[in-house]
Coordinates of C-alpha atoms in Angstrom, one line a residue:
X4 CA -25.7 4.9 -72.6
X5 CA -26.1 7.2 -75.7
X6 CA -25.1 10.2 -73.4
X7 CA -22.0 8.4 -72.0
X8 CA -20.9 8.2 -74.9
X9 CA -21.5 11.8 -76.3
X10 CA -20.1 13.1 -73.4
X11 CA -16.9 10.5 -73.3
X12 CA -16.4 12.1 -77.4
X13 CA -16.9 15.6 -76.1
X14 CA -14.3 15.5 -73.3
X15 CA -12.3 13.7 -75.6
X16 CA -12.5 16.9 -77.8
X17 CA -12.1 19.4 -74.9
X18 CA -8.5 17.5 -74.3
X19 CA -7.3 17.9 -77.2
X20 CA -8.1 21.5 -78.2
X21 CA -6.8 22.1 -74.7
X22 CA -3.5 20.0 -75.2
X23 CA -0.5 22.0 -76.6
X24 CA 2.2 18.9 -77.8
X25 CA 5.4 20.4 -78.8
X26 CA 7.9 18.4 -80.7
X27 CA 11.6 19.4 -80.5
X28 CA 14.4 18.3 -82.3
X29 CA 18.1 19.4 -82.7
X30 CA 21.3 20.2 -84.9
X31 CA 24.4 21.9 -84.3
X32 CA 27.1 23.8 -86.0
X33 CA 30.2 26.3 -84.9
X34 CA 33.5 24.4 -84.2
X35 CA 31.9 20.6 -84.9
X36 CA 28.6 19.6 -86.7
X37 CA 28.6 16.6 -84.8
X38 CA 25.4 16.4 -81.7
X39 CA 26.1 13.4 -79.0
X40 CA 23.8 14.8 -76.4
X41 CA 21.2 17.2 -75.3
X42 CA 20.4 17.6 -71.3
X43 CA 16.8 19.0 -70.1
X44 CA 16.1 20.6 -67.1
X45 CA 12.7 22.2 -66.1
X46 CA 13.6 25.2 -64.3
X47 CA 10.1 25.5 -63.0
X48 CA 9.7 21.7 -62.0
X49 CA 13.0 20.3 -61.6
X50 CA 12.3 17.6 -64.1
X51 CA 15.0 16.7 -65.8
X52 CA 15.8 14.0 -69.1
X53 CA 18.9 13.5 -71.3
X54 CA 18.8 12.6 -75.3
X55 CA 21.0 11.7 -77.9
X56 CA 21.9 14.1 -80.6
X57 CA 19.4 12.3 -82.7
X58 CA 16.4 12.2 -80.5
X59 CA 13.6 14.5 -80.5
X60 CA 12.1 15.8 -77.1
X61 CA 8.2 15.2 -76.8
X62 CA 6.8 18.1 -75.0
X63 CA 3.4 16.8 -73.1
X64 CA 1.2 19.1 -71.4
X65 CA -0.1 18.0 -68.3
X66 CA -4.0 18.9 -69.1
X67 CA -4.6 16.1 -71.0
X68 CA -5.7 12.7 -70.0
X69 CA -3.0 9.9 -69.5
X70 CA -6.1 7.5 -70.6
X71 CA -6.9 9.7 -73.9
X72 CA -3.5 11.1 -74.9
X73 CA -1.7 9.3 -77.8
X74 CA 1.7 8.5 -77.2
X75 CA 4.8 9.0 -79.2
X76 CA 7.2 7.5 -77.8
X77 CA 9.7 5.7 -79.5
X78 CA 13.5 5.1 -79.8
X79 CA 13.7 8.5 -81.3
X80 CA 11.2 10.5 -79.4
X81 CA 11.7 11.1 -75.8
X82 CA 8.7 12.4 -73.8
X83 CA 8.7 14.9 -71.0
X84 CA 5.7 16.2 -68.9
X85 CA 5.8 20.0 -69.6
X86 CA 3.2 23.0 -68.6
X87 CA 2.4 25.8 -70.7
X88 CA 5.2 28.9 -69.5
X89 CA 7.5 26.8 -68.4
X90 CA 10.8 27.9 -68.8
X91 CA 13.5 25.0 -70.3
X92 CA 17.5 24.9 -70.2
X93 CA 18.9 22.9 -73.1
X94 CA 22.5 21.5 -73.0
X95 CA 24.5 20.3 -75.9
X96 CA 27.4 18.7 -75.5
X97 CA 29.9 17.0 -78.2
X98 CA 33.3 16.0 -77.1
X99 CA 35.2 19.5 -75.3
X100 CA 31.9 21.7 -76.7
X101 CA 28.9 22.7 -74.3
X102 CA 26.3 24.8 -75.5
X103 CA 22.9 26.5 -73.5
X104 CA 20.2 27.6 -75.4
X105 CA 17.3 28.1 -72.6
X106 CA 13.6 28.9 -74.3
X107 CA 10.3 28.7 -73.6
X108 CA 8.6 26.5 -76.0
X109 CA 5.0 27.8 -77.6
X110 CA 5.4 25.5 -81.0
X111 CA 7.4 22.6 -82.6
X112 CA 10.7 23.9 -83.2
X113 CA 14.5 23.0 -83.9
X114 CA 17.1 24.3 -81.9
X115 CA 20.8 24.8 -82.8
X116 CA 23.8 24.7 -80.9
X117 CA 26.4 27.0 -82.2
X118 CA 29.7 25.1 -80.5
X119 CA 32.4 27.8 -79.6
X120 CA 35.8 26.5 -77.9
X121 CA 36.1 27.2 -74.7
X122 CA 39.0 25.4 -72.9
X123 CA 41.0 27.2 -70.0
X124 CA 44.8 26.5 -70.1
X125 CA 44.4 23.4 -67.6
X126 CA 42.6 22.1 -70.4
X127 CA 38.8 22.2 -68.8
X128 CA 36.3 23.0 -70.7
X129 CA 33.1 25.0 -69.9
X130 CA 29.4 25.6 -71.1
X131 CA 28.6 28.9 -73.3
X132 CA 25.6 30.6 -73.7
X133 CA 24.9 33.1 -75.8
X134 CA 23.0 36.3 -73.9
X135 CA 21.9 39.1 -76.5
X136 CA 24.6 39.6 -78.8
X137 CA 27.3 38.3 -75.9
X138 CA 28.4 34.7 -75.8
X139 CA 29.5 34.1 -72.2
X140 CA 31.0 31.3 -70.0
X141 CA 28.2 29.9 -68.1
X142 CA 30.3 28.7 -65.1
X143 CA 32.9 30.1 -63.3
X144 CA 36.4 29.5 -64.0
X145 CA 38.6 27.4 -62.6
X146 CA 42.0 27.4 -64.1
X147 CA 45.4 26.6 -62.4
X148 CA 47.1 27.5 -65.3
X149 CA 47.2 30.8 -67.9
X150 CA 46.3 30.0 -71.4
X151 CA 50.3 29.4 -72.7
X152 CA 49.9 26.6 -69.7
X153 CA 52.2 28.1 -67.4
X154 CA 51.1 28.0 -64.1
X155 CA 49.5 30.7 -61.9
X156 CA 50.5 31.1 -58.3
X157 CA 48.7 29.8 -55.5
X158 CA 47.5 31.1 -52.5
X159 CA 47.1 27.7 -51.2
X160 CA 50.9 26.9 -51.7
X161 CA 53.6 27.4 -48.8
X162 CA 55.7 29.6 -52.1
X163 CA 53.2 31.9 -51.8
X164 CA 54.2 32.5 -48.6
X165 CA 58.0 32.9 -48.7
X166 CA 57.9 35.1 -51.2
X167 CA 59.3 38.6 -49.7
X168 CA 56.6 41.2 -51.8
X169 CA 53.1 41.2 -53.3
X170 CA 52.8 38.3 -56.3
X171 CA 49.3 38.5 -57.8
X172 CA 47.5 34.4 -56.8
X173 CA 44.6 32.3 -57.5
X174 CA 43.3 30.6 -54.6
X175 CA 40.0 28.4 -53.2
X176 CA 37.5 29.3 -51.2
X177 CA 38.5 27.9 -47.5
X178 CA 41.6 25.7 -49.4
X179 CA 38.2 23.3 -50.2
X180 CA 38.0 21.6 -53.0
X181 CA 33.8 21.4 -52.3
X182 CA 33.8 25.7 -52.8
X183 CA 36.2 24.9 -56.2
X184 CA 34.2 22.1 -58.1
X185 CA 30.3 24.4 -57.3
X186 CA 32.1 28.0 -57.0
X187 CA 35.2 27.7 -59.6
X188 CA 38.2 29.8 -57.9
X189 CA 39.2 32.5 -56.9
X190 CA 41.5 35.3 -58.7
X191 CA 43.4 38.5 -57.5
X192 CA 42.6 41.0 -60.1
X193 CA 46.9 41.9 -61.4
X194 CA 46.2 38.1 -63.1
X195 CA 43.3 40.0 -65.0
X196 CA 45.8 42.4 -67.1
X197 CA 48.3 39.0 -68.0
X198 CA 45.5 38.8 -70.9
X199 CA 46.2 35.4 -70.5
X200 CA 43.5 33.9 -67.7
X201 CA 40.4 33.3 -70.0
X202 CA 40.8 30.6 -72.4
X203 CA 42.3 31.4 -75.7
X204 CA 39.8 33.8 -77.3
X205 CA 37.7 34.5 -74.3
X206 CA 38.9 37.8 -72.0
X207 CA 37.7 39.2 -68.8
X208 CA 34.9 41.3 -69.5
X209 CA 34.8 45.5 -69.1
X210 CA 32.9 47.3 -67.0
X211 CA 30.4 48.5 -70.3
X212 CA 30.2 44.6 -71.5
X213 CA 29.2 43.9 -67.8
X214 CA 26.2 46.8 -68.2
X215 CA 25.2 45.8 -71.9
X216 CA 24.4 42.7 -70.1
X217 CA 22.4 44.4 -67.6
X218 CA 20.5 46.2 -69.4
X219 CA 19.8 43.8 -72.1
X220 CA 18.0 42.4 -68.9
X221 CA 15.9 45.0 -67.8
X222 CA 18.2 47.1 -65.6
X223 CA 20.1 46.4 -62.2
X224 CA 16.2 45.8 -60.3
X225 CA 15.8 42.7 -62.3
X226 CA 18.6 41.5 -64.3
X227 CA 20.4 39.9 -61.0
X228 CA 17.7 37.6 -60.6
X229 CA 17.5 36.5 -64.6
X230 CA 21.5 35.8 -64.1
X231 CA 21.3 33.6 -60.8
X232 CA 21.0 30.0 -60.3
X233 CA 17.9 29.0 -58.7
X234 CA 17.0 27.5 -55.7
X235 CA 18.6 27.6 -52.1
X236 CA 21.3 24.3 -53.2
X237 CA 23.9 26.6 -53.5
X238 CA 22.9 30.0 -52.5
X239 CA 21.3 31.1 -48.9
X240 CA 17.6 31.2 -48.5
X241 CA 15.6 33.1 -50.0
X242 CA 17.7 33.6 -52.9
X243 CA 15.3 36.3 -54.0
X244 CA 13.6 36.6 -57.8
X245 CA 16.3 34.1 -59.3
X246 CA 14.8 32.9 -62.6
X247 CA 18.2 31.8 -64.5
X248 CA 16.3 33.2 -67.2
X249 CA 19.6 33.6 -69.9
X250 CA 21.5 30.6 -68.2
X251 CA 23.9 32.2 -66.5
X252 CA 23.8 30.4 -63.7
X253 CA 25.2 33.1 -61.1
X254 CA 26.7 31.4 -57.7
X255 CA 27.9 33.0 -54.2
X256 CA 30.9 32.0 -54.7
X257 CA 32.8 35.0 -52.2
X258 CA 35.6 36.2 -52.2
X259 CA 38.8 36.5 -50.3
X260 CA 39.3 39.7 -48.9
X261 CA 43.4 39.7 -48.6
X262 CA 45.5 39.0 -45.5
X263 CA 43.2 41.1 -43.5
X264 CA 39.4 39.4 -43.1
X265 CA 40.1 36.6 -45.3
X266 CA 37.2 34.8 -47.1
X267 CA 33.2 35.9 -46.5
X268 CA 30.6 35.4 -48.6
X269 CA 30.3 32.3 -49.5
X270 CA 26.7 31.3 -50.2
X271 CA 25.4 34.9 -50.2
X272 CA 27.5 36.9 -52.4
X273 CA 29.1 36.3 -55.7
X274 CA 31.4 38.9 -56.8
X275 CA 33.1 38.8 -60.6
X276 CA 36.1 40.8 -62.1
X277 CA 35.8 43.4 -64.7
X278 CA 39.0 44.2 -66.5
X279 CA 38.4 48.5 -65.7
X280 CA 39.7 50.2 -63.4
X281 CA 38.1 52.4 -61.2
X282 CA 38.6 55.8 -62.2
X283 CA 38.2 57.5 -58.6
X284 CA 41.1 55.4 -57.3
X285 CA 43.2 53.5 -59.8
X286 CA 44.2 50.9 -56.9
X287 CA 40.7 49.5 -56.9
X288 CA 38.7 48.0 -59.9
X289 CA 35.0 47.4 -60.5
X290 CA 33.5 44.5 -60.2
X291 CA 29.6 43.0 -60.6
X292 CA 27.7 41.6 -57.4
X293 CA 24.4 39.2 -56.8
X294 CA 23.7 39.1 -53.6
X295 CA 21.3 36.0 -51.6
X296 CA 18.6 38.7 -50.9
X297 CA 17.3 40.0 -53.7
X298 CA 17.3 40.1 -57.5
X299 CA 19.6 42.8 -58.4
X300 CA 22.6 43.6 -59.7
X301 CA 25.3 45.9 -58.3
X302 CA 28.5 47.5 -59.4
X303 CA 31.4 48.1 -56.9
X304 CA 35.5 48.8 -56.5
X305 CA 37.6 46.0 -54.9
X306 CA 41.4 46.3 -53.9
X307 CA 43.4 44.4 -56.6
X308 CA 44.8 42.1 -54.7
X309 CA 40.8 40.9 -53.6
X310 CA 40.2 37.3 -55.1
X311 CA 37.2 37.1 -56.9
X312 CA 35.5 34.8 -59.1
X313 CA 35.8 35.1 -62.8
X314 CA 33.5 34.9 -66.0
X315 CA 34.9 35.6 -69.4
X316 CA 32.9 36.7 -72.5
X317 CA 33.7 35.4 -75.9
X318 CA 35.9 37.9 -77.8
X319 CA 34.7 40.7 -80.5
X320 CA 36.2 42.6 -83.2
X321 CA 39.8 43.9 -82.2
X322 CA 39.7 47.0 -80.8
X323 CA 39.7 49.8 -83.7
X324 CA 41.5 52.6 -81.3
X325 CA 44.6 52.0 -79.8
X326 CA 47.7 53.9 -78.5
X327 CA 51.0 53.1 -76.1
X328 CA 52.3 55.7 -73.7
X329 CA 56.4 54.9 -72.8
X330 CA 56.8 56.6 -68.8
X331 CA 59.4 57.0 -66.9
X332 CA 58.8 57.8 -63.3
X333 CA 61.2 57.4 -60.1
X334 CA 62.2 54.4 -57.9
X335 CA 59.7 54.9 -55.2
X336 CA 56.2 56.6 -57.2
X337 CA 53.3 55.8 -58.3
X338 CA 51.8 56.2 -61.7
X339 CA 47.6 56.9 -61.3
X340 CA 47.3 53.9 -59.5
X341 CA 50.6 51.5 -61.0
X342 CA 53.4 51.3 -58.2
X343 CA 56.0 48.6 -60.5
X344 CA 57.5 48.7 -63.5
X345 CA 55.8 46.9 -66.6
X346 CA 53.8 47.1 -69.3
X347 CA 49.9 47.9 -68.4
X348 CA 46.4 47.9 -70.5
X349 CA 43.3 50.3 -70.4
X350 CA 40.1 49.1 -72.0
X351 CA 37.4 51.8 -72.3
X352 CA 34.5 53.2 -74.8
X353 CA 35.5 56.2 -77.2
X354 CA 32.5 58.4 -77.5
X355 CA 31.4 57.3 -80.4
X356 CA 31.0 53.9 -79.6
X357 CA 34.5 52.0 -80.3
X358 CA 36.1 50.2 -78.3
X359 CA 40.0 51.1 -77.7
X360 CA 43.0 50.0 -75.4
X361 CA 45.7 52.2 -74.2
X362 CA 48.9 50.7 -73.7
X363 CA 51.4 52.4 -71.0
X364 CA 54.9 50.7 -70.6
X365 CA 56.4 51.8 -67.2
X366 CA 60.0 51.8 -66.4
X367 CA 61.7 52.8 -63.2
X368 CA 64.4 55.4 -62.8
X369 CA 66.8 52.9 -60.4
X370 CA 67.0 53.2 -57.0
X371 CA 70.8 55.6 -56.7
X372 CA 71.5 56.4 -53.0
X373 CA 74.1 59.4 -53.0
X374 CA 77.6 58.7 -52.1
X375 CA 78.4 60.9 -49.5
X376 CA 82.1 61.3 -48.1
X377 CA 83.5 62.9 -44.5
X378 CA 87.1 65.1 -45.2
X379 CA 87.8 66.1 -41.7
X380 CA 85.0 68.4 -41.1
X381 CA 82.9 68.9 -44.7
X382 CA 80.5 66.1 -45.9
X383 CA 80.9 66.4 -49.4
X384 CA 78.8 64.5 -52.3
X385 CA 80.5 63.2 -55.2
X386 CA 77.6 63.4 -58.1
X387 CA 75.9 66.2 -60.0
X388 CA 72.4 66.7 -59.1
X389 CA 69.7 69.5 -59.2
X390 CA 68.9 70.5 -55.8
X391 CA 70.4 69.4 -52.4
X392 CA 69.6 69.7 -48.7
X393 CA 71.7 68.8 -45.9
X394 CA 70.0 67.3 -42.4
X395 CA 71.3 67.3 -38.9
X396 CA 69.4 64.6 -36.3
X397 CA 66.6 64.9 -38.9
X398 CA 66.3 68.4 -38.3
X399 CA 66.5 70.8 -41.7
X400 CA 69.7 73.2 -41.7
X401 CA 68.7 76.2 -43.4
X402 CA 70.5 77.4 -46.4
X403 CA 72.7 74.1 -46.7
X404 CA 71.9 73.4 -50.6
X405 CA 74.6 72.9 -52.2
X406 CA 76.6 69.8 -52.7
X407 CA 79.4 70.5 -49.6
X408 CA 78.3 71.1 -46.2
X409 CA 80.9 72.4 -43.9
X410 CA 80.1 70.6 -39.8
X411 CA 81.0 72.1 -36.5
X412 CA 78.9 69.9 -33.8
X413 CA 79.0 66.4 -33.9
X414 CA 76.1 63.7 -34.8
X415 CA 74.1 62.4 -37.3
X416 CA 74.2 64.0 -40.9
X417 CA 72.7 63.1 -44.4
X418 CA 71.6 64.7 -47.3
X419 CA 68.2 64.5 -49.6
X420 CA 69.2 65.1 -53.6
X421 CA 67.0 66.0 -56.3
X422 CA 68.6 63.9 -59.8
X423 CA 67.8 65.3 -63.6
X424 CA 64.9 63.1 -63.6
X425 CA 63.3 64.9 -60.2
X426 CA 63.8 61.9 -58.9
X427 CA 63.9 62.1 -55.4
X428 CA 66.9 60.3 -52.8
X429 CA 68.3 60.4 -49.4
X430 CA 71.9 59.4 -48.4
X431 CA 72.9 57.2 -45.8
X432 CA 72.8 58.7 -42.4
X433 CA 76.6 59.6 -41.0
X434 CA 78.3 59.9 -38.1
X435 CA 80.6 63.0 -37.9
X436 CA 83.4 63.8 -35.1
X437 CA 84.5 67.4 -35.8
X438 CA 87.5 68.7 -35.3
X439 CA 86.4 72.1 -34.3
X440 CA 89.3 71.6 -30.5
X441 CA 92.2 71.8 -32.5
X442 CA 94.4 73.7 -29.9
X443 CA 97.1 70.5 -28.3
X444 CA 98.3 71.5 -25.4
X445 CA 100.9 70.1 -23.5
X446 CA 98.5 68.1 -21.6
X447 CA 97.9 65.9 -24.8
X448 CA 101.0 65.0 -27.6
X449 CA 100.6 61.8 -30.2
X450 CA 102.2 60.0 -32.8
X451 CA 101.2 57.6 -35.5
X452 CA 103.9 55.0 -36.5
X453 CA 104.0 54.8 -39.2
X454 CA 101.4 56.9 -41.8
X455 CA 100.8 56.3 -44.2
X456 CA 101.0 52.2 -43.5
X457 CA 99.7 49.1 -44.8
X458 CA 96.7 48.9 -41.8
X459 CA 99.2 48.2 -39.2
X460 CA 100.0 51.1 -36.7
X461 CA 100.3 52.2 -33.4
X462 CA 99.4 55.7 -31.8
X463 CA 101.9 57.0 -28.5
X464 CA 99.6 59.3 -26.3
X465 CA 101.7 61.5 -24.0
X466 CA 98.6 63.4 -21.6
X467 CA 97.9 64.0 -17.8
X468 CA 98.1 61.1 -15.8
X469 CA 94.8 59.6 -15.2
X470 CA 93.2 61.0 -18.3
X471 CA 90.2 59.2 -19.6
X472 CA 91.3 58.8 -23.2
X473 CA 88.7 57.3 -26.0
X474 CA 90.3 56.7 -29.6
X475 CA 87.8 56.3 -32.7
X476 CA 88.6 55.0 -35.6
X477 CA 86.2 55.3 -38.3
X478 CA 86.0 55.3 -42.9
X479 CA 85.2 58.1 -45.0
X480 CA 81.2 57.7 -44.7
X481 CA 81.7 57.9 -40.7
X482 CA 81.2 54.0 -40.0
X483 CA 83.3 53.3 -36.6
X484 CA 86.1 50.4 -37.4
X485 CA 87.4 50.1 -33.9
X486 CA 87.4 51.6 -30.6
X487 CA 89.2 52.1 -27.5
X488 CA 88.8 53.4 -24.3
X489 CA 91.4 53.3 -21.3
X490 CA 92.5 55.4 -18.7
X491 CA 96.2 56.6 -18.9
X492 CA 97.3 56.1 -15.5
X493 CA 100.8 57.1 -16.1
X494 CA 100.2 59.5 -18.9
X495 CA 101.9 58.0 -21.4
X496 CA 100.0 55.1 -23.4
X497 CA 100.9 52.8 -26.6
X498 CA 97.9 50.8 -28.4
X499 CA 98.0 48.9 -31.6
X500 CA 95.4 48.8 -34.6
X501 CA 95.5 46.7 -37.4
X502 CA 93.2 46.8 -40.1
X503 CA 94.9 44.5 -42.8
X504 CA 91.8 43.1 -43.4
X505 CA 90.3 46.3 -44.7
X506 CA 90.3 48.1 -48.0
X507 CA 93.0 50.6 -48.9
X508 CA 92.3 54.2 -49.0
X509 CA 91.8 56.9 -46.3
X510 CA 90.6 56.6 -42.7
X511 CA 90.3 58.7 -39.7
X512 CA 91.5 58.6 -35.9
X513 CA 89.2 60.3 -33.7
X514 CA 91.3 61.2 -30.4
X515 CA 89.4 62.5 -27.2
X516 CA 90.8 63.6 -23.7
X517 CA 88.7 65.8 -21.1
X518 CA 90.5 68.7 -22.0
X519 CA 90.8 68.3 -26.1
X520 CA 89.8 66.5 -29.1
X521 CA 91.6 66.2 -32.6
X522 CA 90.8 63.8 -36.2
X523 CA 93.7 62.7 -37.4
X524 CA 93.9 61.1 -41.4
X525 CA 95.2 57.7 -42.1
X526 CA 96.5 56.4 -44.8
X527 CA 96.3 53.0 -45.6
X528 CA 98.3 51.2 -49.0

């Protein structure tokens, strides 16, 4: 009986020099001093329990006896099986403010929840965590609106659709509101340079932020799997070396891959915006990737109209560098990557470590199509420009580059002008009749009653008798108004054209027989 009991005192001792309590309470401070809750999860168990502000978590190691161990548990102290390692996720949560503070407990300790604001312009709010000397989102966003509370296009809405050009959209995963409320939404990357996606004092993070983060982590082998959500809920077995170490809580959320494939990825990729652009190919733009395989990271250039998921970082000290560039380019270029007019932003590293934005405000020469007019046979333009060049059927004419060109076939003309701003343009393409037959014979005699007239005339044809006879009659950019054809089976024919309807000024009857062929000008008041 003596030795029972010895040995019942010396286990007794083993168990508690064994056992490592920890107690941990709570405070906050930021935006609001004011704690209502605090969420546990076990990342390593599962195990989850939820406290008030006030409460202090009881941290009980499973070596020690259930029949041995003294319990604290009260209204105030909340206990929670716990083994030595394990890692723990901590929310805090008063009113709009969500705070993570993940940490592996080896003592008692207080933690403190540093609220910042972080409320998109639909008005939801998301969890921060603070990574390193970053504070980030720790979900994805999810905004339908910008921060001024305007709306931002949808994908998923039937405007989208009628519109006649390219309007930078949000949209969701499949049009499923399951993919929005786990995965957040979707963004095409022109929303990115608004400035005005990420909640107020939040902005889409650069390329560099996105590698501090990475190698605050250990480098791309690693730092994918500290950033990922564990477990195989939301992303495709195996999901390899996720920890969710730093809260992050990474998800495969895809991405829609414009008009052309459409969504992938879903469950096995999650792909998130940087604000740079990629300097290879100024239409594309880096973004950061987990994939389901593996625990790394990886850096990669999108299309800017991709939609990809977005995290925003907390902002930092205004940029100390910054200078604005004024362009002027033509109608129809492209400026290293920009093809409309506005006002664009890029965010890089000086050399020596500060940050700076470059500002360049675009504006289009407009679009000025030469005016081009036919007089009888010369094409004449009525604008100075720099350089000309004159084209028959789309074929080149050799030394025709000046601002007349005289014709002597009939077809297709136009001219390609060079304007002060070497700004490029081509004219309307042109019909010409020349008038190169000008020899009337007595096999073909006309009048016009009267000319000039008020678009009301008639044309007497005196030619052979059964003469095939086609009349033309056309404007000054070689447009055909009306025409006739008719044999003359007598050979003398009357016809009538009225063009009242029509704008005054100077038009041209084109007047063909077998034999000959003249223009004739009309005058109409």
């Amino acid at each position: 009986m003596k030795q029972l009991v010895v040995s019942i005192i010396l286990l007794f001792f083993i168990f508690n020099s064994l056992a490592q309590d920890y107690f941990i309470s709570f405070s906050a401070s930021g935006a609001t001093n004011l704690l209502e809750k605090v969420e546990v999860l076990n990342l390593n168990t599962g195990l989850k329990k939820t406290l008030a502000g006030s409460d202090t978590l009881h941290l009980i190691t499973e070596i020690r006896n259930s029949l041995l161990q003294k319990s604290y548990k009260s209204n105030s102290v909340i206990e929670m099986p716990y083994n030595i390692g394990d890692r723990l996720k901590f929310t805090g949560k008063s009113g709009d403010y969500q705070t993570i503070i993940m940490n592996t407990p080896h003592q008692n300790k207080i933690l403190t929840f540093n609220f910042v604001e972080c409320i998109d312009g639909s008005s939801l709010s998301y969890p921060v965590v603070q990574i390193g000397t970053q504070t980030w989102m720790a979900e994805n966003l999810r905004a339908k609106k910008f921060n001024d509370h305007i709306d931002i296009l949808s994908r998923n809405n039937m405007s989208y659709y009628f519109s006649t050009y390219y309007k930078p959209a949000f949209c969701i995963y499949n049009n499923s509101l399951y993919y929005y409320n786990r995965y957040g939404a979707l963004y095409d990357w022109e929303l990115v340079w608004t400035e005005k996606l990420c909640p107020i004092g939040w902005h889409v993070p650069s390329l560099d932020e996105w590698v501090e983060l990475m190698d605050y982590l250990g480098g791309y082998e690693i730092a994918g799997g500290k950033l990922k959500q564990t477990g195989t809920e939301h992303w495709k077995y195996p999901n390899g070396n996720a920890s969710d170490y730093v809260g992050f809580g990474g998800l495969p959320g895809g991405a829609n891959f414009n008009e052309e494939k459409g969504y992938e990825q879903v469950w096995e990729s999650g792909f998130w915006w940087s604000s740079t652009v990629f300097e290879m190919n100024k239409t594309k733009v880096y973004y950061m990737l987990l994939r389901y395989e593996d625990g790394e990271i990886r850096f990669g250039a999108n299309q800017r109209n991709t939609s990809s998921s977005v995290r925003c970082i907390h902002d930092y000290e205004f940029p100390t560098y910054a200078n604005t560039e004024n362009i002027k380019i033509c109608h129809d270029s492209v400026y290293f990557g920009y093809d409309k007019e506005g006002q664009f932003q890029e965010k890089f590293t000086t050399s020596d470590g500060y940050d700076s934005i470059s500002t360049i405000n675009i504006e289009y020469f407009p679009y000025q199509q030469p005016e081009v007019m036919v007089i009888q046979d010369t094409l004449s333009t009525f604008s100075n420009y720099t350089n000309y060049q004159w084209y028959f059927e789309d074929r080149l004419i050799e030394g025709s580059d000046s601002e007349r060109l005289v014709v002597n076939e009939s077809g297709k003309y136009h001219v390609v002008v060079v304007d002060e701003f070497g700004c490029k343009t081509t004219s309307k393409e042109l019909q010409v009749y020349t008038t190169s037959i000008k020899d009337l014979t007595e096999n073909l005699k006309y009048k016009i009653i009267p000319n000039p007239n008020n678009g009301l005339f008639t044309i007497e044809i005196n030619s052979k008798p059964q003469d095939f006879v086609k009349l033309l009659l056309f404007n000054t950019i070689g447009e055909v108004i009306e025409e006739k054809k008719f044999t003359n089976v007598s050979g003398f024919f009357i016809t009538e054209f009225d063009i009242r309807g029509l704008n005054s000024g100077i038009y041209y009857i084109f007047i063909c027989t077998p034999d000959n062929r003249n223009v004739e000008k009309i005058q109409v008041y």
